[in-house]
């Protein structure tokens, strides 16, 4: 029987599910059966890597209808298809991202990093999704001289203005993909500064979404209480400190006590 969005279980649409943070987010969503229901991925290729790391049976989740993987080029996907896949969903997660080098040009970078996510986000909002959660970067600023930070700042500003009941912007610092997956440059920079685990960013995104969903579901205020570096109206901007705090909120009290 297909899993449906319900009053108690969070339902999600994810783009960028094959990236570093996205894979982890898909993993924690699938593992959180007590709190997360239907998960829809809009992706260019199927996500399979989470099975071993998170101990989930991707094929079984798909067969049960809890996981839906819609494989299509996000530049070609139609408005109607996006709206249909987003209807009845609580949160839209954007983990899509690249670099100028990976994209091949500044124009391609902006198209992948900004234009595609904004289009999907607007369609998700039009389909009734109330919460947008997006991965940005420390240093994001629409007035920056640097392409990467300027583009990140522009998409953050645009996401905040779409009209979601609640918008979460995660601005982690240097991402730590784990020893086996670190790039050379990341290994070098980690000699001088500590990175934040991609799994922690994903866990924080889930915890934030669950907190808002539970408040909304219980008739509470449609606004997240933030202890972040910046919280304005219904927008949360979470830096490393807030990300780590959200991770702590997701740890059961008895577990946290045992670790202290």
CSV table of C-alpha atoms in Angstrom, one decimal:
chain,number,residue,atom,x,y,z
A,1,UNK,CA,0.0,0.0,0.0
A,2,UNK,CA,1.5,3.4,-1.0
A,3,UNK,CA,2.5,5.7,1.8
A,4,UNK,CA,0.5,8.9,1.9
A,5,UNK,CA,1.1,12.3,3.5
A,6,UNK,CA,-0.7,12.1,6.9
A,7,UNK,CA,-1.4,14.3,9.8
A,8,UNK,CA,1.3,12.7,11.8
A,9,UNK,CA,4.1,11.7,9.4
A,10,UNK,CA,6.2,14.3,7.5
A,11,UNK,CA,6.2,14.0,3.7
A,12,UNK,CA,9.0,15.4,1.6
A,13,UNK,CA,10.2,16.2,-1.9
A,14,UNK,CA,14.0,16.3,-2.5
A,15,UNK,CA,16.1,17.5,-5.3
A,16,UNK,CA,19.9,17.0,-5.2
A,17,UNK,CA,19.5,13.6,-3.5
A,18,UNK,CA,22.7,12.2,-5.1
A,19,UNK,CA,25.0,14.9,-3.7
A,20,UNK,CA,27.0,14.8,-0.5
A,21,UNK,CA,24.4,16.3,1.8
A,22,UNK,CA,21.5,15.0,-0.3
A,23,UNK,CA,22.5,11.4,0.0
A,24,UNK,CA,22.7,11.7,3.7
A,25,UNK,CA,19.3,13.5,3.8
A,26,UNK,CA,17.7,10.7,1.9
A,27,UNK,CA,19.3,8.2,4.3
A,28,UNK,CA,18.0,9.9,7.4
A,29,UNK,CA,14.5,10.4,5.9
A,30,UNK,CA,14.3,6.7,5.0
A,31,UNK,CA,15.6,5.6,8.4
A,32,UNK,CA,13.1,7.8,10.3
A,33,UNK,CA,10.0,5.6,9.7
A,34,UNK,CA,8.3,6.7,13.0
A,35,UNK,CA,8.2,10.3,11.9
A,36,UNK,CA,8.6,10.4,8.1
A,37,UNK,CA,6.2,9.0,5.6
A,38,UNK,CA,6.3,9.5,1.8
A,39,UNK,CA,9.6,10.6,0.3
A,40,UNK,CA,9.7,11.8,-3.4
A,41,UNK,CA,13.0,12.3,-5.2
A,42,UNK,CA,13.3,14.3,-8.3
A,43,UNK,CA,16.6,13.1,-9.7
A,44,UNK,CA,18.6,12.5,-12.9
A,45,UNK,CA,19.6,9.0,-11.6
A,46,UNK,CA,18.4,6.7,-8.8
A,47,UNK,CA,19.8,7.1,-5.3
A,48,UNK,CA,21.2,3.7,-4.2
A,49,UNK,CA,24.2,4.6,-2.1
A,50,UNK,CA,22.3,5.1,1.2
A,51,UNK,CA,21.4,1.4,1.5
A,52,UNK,CA,24.7,0.3,3.1
A,53,UNK,CA,25.4,3.4,5.1
A,54,UNK,CA,22.0,3.8,6.7
A,55,UNK,CA,20.9,0.2,6.7
A,56,UNK,CA,17.8,0.8,4.6
A,57,UNK,CA,16.3,-1.4,1.9
A,58,UNK,CA,15.8,1.1,-0.9
A,59,UNK,CA,14.1,-1.5,-3.2
A,60,UNK,CA,11.6,-2.4,-0.4
A,61,UNK,CA,10.8,1.2,0.3
A,62,UNK,CA,10.1,1.8,-3.4
A,63,UNK,CA,7.9,-1.3,-3.6
A,64,UNK,CA,5.9,-0.2,-0.5
A,65,UNK,CA,5.4,3.3,-2.1
A,66,UNK,CA,7.1,5.1,0.7
A,67,UNK,CA,10.0,6.1,-1.6
A,68,UNK,CA,9.3,7.5,-5.1
A,69,UNK,CA,12.2,8.1,-7.4
A,70,UNK,CA,11.2,10.2,-10.4
A,71,UNK,CA,14.1,10.0,-12.8
A,72,UNK,CA,14.2,12.9,-15.2
A,73,UNK,CA,16.4,15.8,-16.2
A,74,UNK,CA,15.3,18.7,-14.0
A,75,UNK,CA,15.8,21.2,-16.8
A,76,UNK,CA,13.3,19.2,-18.9
A,77,UNK,CA,10.7,18.2,-16.3
A,78,UNK,CA,7.3,19.8,-16.9
A,79,UNK,CA,5.6,22.2,-14.5
A,80,UNK,CA,2.6,19.9,-14.3
A,81,UNK,CA,4.8,16.9,-13.4
A,82,UNK,CA,6.5,18.8,-10.6
A,83,UNK,CA,3.2,20.1,-9.2
A,84,UNK,CA,1.7,16.6,-9.3
A,85,UNK,CA,4.7,15.1,-7.4
A,86,UNK,CA,4.6,17.9,-4.8
A,87,UNK,CA,0.9,17.9,-4.1
A,88,UNK,CA,0.1,16.8,-0.6
A,89,UNK,CA,3.7,17.2,0.5
A,90,UNK,CA,4.9,19.1,3.6
A,91,UNK,CA,8.5,20.1,2.9
A,92,UNK,CA,10.6,20.8,-0.2
A,93,UNK,CA,14.3,20.0,0.4
A,94,UNK,CA,16.8,21.6,-2.0
A,95,UNK,CA,20.3,19.9,-1.8
A,96,UNK,CA,21.2,20.7,-5.5
A,97,UNK,CA,24.5,22.3,-5.9
A,98,UNK,CA,27.7,22.3,-8.0
A,99,UNK,CA,30.8,24.4,-8.6
A,100,UNK,CA,31.8,26.5,-11.6
A,101,UNK,CA,34.5,23.9,-12.4
A,102,UNK,CA,32.1,21.0,-12.3
A,103,UNK,CA,29.4,22.9,-14.3
A,104,UNK,CA,31.9,24.0,-17.0
A,105,UNK,CA,31.0,27.7,-17.1
A,106,UNK,CA,29.6,30.5,-15.0
A,107,UNK,CA,26.4,30.4,-16.9
A,108,UNK,CA,26.0,26.6,-16.4
A,109,UNK,CA,26.8,27.0,-12.7
A,110,UNK,CA,24.1,29.6,-12.2
A,111,UNK,CA,21.6,27.5,-14.1
A,112,UNK,CA,22.2,24.4,-12.0
A,113,UNK,CA,22.7,26.1,-8.7
A,114,UNK,CA,20.1,28.9,-8.9
A,115,UNK,CA,17.6,28.7,-11.8
A,116,UNK,CA,16.6,25.0,-11.5
A,117,UNK,CA,16.1,25.0,-7.7
A,118,UNK,CA,14.1,28.3,-7.8
A,119,UNK,CA,11.8,27.0,-10.5
A,120,UNK,CA,11.1,23.8,-8.6
A,121,UNK,CA,10.6,25.7,-5.4
A,122,UNK,CA,8.1,28.0,-6.9
A,123,UNK,CA,6.2,25.1,-8.4
A,124,UNK,CA,6.3,23.3,-5.0
A,125,UNK,CA,4.9,26.4,-3.3
A,126,UNK,CA,2.1,26.6,-5.9
A,127,UNK,CA,1.3,22.9,-5.2
A,128,UNK,CA,0.7,23.7,-1.5
A,129,UNK,CA,4.0,22.8,0.1
A,130,UNK,CA,4.4,25.0,3.2
A,131,UNK,CA,8.1,24.6,4.1
A,132,UNK,CA,11.2,25.1,2.0
A,133,UNK,CA,14.6,23.9,3.3
A,134,UNK,CA,17.7,24.7,1.3
A,135,UNK,CA,21.4,24.1,1.5
A,136,UNK,CA,23.5,27.2,1.0
A,137,UNK,CA,27.0,28.1,2.2
A,138,UNK,CA,28.8,30.1,4.7
A,139,UNK,CA,29.6,33.5,3.1
A,140,UNK,CA,26.5,33.5,0.9
A,141,UNK,CA,25.8,37.1,0.0
A,142,UNK,CA,24.0,38.5,-3.0
A,143,UNK,CA,26.4,41.5,-3.0
A,144,UNK,CA,29.5,39.4,-3.1
A,145,UNK,CA,32.1,39.9,-5.9
A,146,UNK,CA,32.6,36.2,-6.0
A,147,UNK,CA,30.4,34.1,-8.3
A,148,UNK,CA,29.8,31.2,-5.9
A,149,UNK,CA,28.9,33.3,-2.8
A,150,UNK,CA,26.9,35.8,-4.9
A,151,UNK,CA,24.8,33.1,-6.5
A,152,UNK,CA,24.2,31.4,-3.1
A,153,UNK,CA,23.1,34.7,-1.7
A,154,UNK,CA,20.8,35.4,-4.6
A,155,UNK,CA,19.1,32.0,-4.3
A,156,UNK,CA,18.7,32.4,-0.5
A,157,UNK,CA,17.1,35.8,-1.0
A,158,UNK,CA,14.8,34.5,-3.7
A,159,UNK,CA,13.8,31.4,-1.7
A,160,UNK,CA,12.9,33.6,1.2
A,161,UNK,CA,10.6,35.7,-0.9
A,162,UNK,CA,8.6,32.9,-2.6
A,163,UNK,CA,6.0,32.8,0.2
A,164,UNK,CA,6.4,29.5,2.0
A,165,UNK,CA,5.0,29.5,5.5
A,166,UNK,CA,8.5,28.7,6.7
A,167,UNK,CA,11.9,28.8,4.9
A,168,UNK,CA,15.1,27.3,6.3
A,169,UNK,CA,18.5,28.2,4.9
A,170,UNK,CA,21.4,26.1,6.0
A,171,UNK,CA,24.8,27.8,5.6
A,172,UNK,CA,27.4,25.2,6.7
A,173,UNK,CA,31.1,25.9,6.5
A,174,UNK,CA,33.6,23.5,5.1
A,175,UNK,CA,31.8,20.2,4.4
A,176,UNK,CA,33.4,17.0,5.7
A,177,UNK,CA,32.3,14.1,3.5
A,178,UNK,CA,34.2,11.6,5.6
A,179,UNK,CA,37.8,10.4,5.2
A,180,UNK,CA,37.1,8.1,2.2
A,181,UNK,CA,35.2,10.8,0.2
A,182,UNK,CA,37.3,13.9,0.9
A,183,UNK,CA,38.6,15.8,-2.0
A,184,UNK,CA,42.3,16.9,-2.1
A,185,UNK,CA,41.4,20.6,-1.5
A,186,UNK,CA,39.1,19.6,1.4
A,187,UNK,CA,41.9,17.6,3.0
A,188,UNK,CA,44.2,20.6,2.7
A,189,UNK,CA,41.8,23.1,4.2
A,190,UNK,CA,41.0,20.7,7.1
A,191,UNK,CA,44.6,21.1,8.2
A,192,UNK,CA,43.7,24.6,9.3
A,193,UNK,CA,40.0,24.4,10.1
A,194,UNK,CA,37.5,21.9,11.2
A,195,UNK,CA,34.8,20.8,8.8
A,196,UNK,CA,31.2,19.9,9.6
A,197,UNK,CA,30.0,16.4,8.7
A,198,UNK,CA,27.6,16.3,5.8
A,199,UNK,CA,25.5,13.8,7.9
A,200,UNK,CA,25.1,16.4,10.6
A,201,UNK,CA,23.8,19.0,8.1
A,202,UNK,CA,21.2,16.4,6.8
A,203,UNK,CA,20.2,15.5,10.4
A,204,UNK,CA,19.7,19.1,11.3
A,205,UNK,CA,17.6,19.7,8.2
A,206,UNK,CA,15.3,16.8,9.2
A,207,UNK,CA,15.1,17.9,12.8
A,208,UNK,CA,14.2,21.4,11.7
A,209,UNK,CA,11.5,20.1,9.3
A,210,UNK,CA,10.0,17.8,12.0
A,211,UNK,CA,9.9,20.6,14.6
A,212,UNK,CA,8.0,22.9,12.2
A,213,UNK,CA,5.7,20.1,11.0
A,214,UNK,CA,4.8,19.0,14.5
A,215,UNK,CA,4.0,22.6,15.5
A,216,UNK,CA,1.9,23.2,12.4
A,217,UNK,CA,0.2,19.8,12.8
A,218,UNK,CA,-0.6,20.6,16.4
A,219,UNK,CA,-2.1,23.9,15.6
A,220,UNK,CA,0.8,25.9,16.8
A,221,UNK,CA,2.4,28.9,15.3
A,222,UNK,CA,3.6,28.6,11.7
A,223,UNK,CA,7.0,29.8,12.7
A,224,UNK,CA,10.1,28.0,13.9
A,225,UNK,CA,11.8,29.2,17.1
A,226,UNK,CA,15.3,29.9,16.1
A,227,UNK,CA,18.5,30.2,18.0
A,228,UNK,CA,20.3,30.6,14.8
A,229,UNK,CA,22.7,33.3,13.7
A,230,UNK,CA,19.7,35.0,12.1
A,231,UNK,CA,15.9,34.4,12.2
A,232,UNK,CA,13.6,36.8,10.6
A,233,UNK,CA,9.8,36.4,10.3
A,234,UNK,CA,9.4,32.8,9.0
A,235,UNK,CA,13.0,32.4,7.8
A,236,UNK,CA,15.7,30.5,9.6
A,237,UNK,CA,19.4,31.0,8.6
A,238,UNK,CA,21.4,28.3,10.3
A,239,UNK,CA,25.2,28.4,10.6
A,240,UNK,CA,27.4,25.7,11.9
A,241,UNK,CA,26.5,26.5,15.5
A,242,UNK,CA,22.7,26.2,14.9
A,243,UNK,CA,23.2,23.1,12.7
A,244,UNK,CA,25.1,21.3,15.6
A,245,UNK,CA,22.4,22.5,18.0
A,246,UNK,CA,19.7,21.0,15.9
A,247,UNK,CA,21.6,17.7,15.8
A,248,UNK,CA,21.6,17.7,19.5
A,249,UNK,CA,17.9,18.2,19.6
A,250,UNK,CA,17.5,15.1,17.5
A,251,UNK,CA,19.4,12.9,20.0
A,252,UNK,CA,17.1,11.2,22.5
A,253,UNK,CA,17.6,12.6,26.0
A,254,UNK,CA,18.6,9.3,27.5
A,255,UNK,CA,21.3,8.9,24.7
A,256,UNK,CA,22.6,12.4,25.2
A,257,UNK,CA,22.9,11.7,29.0
A,258,UNK,CA,24.8,8.5,28.3
A,259,UNK,CA,27.3,10.4,26.1
A,260,UNK,CA,27.9,13.2,28.6
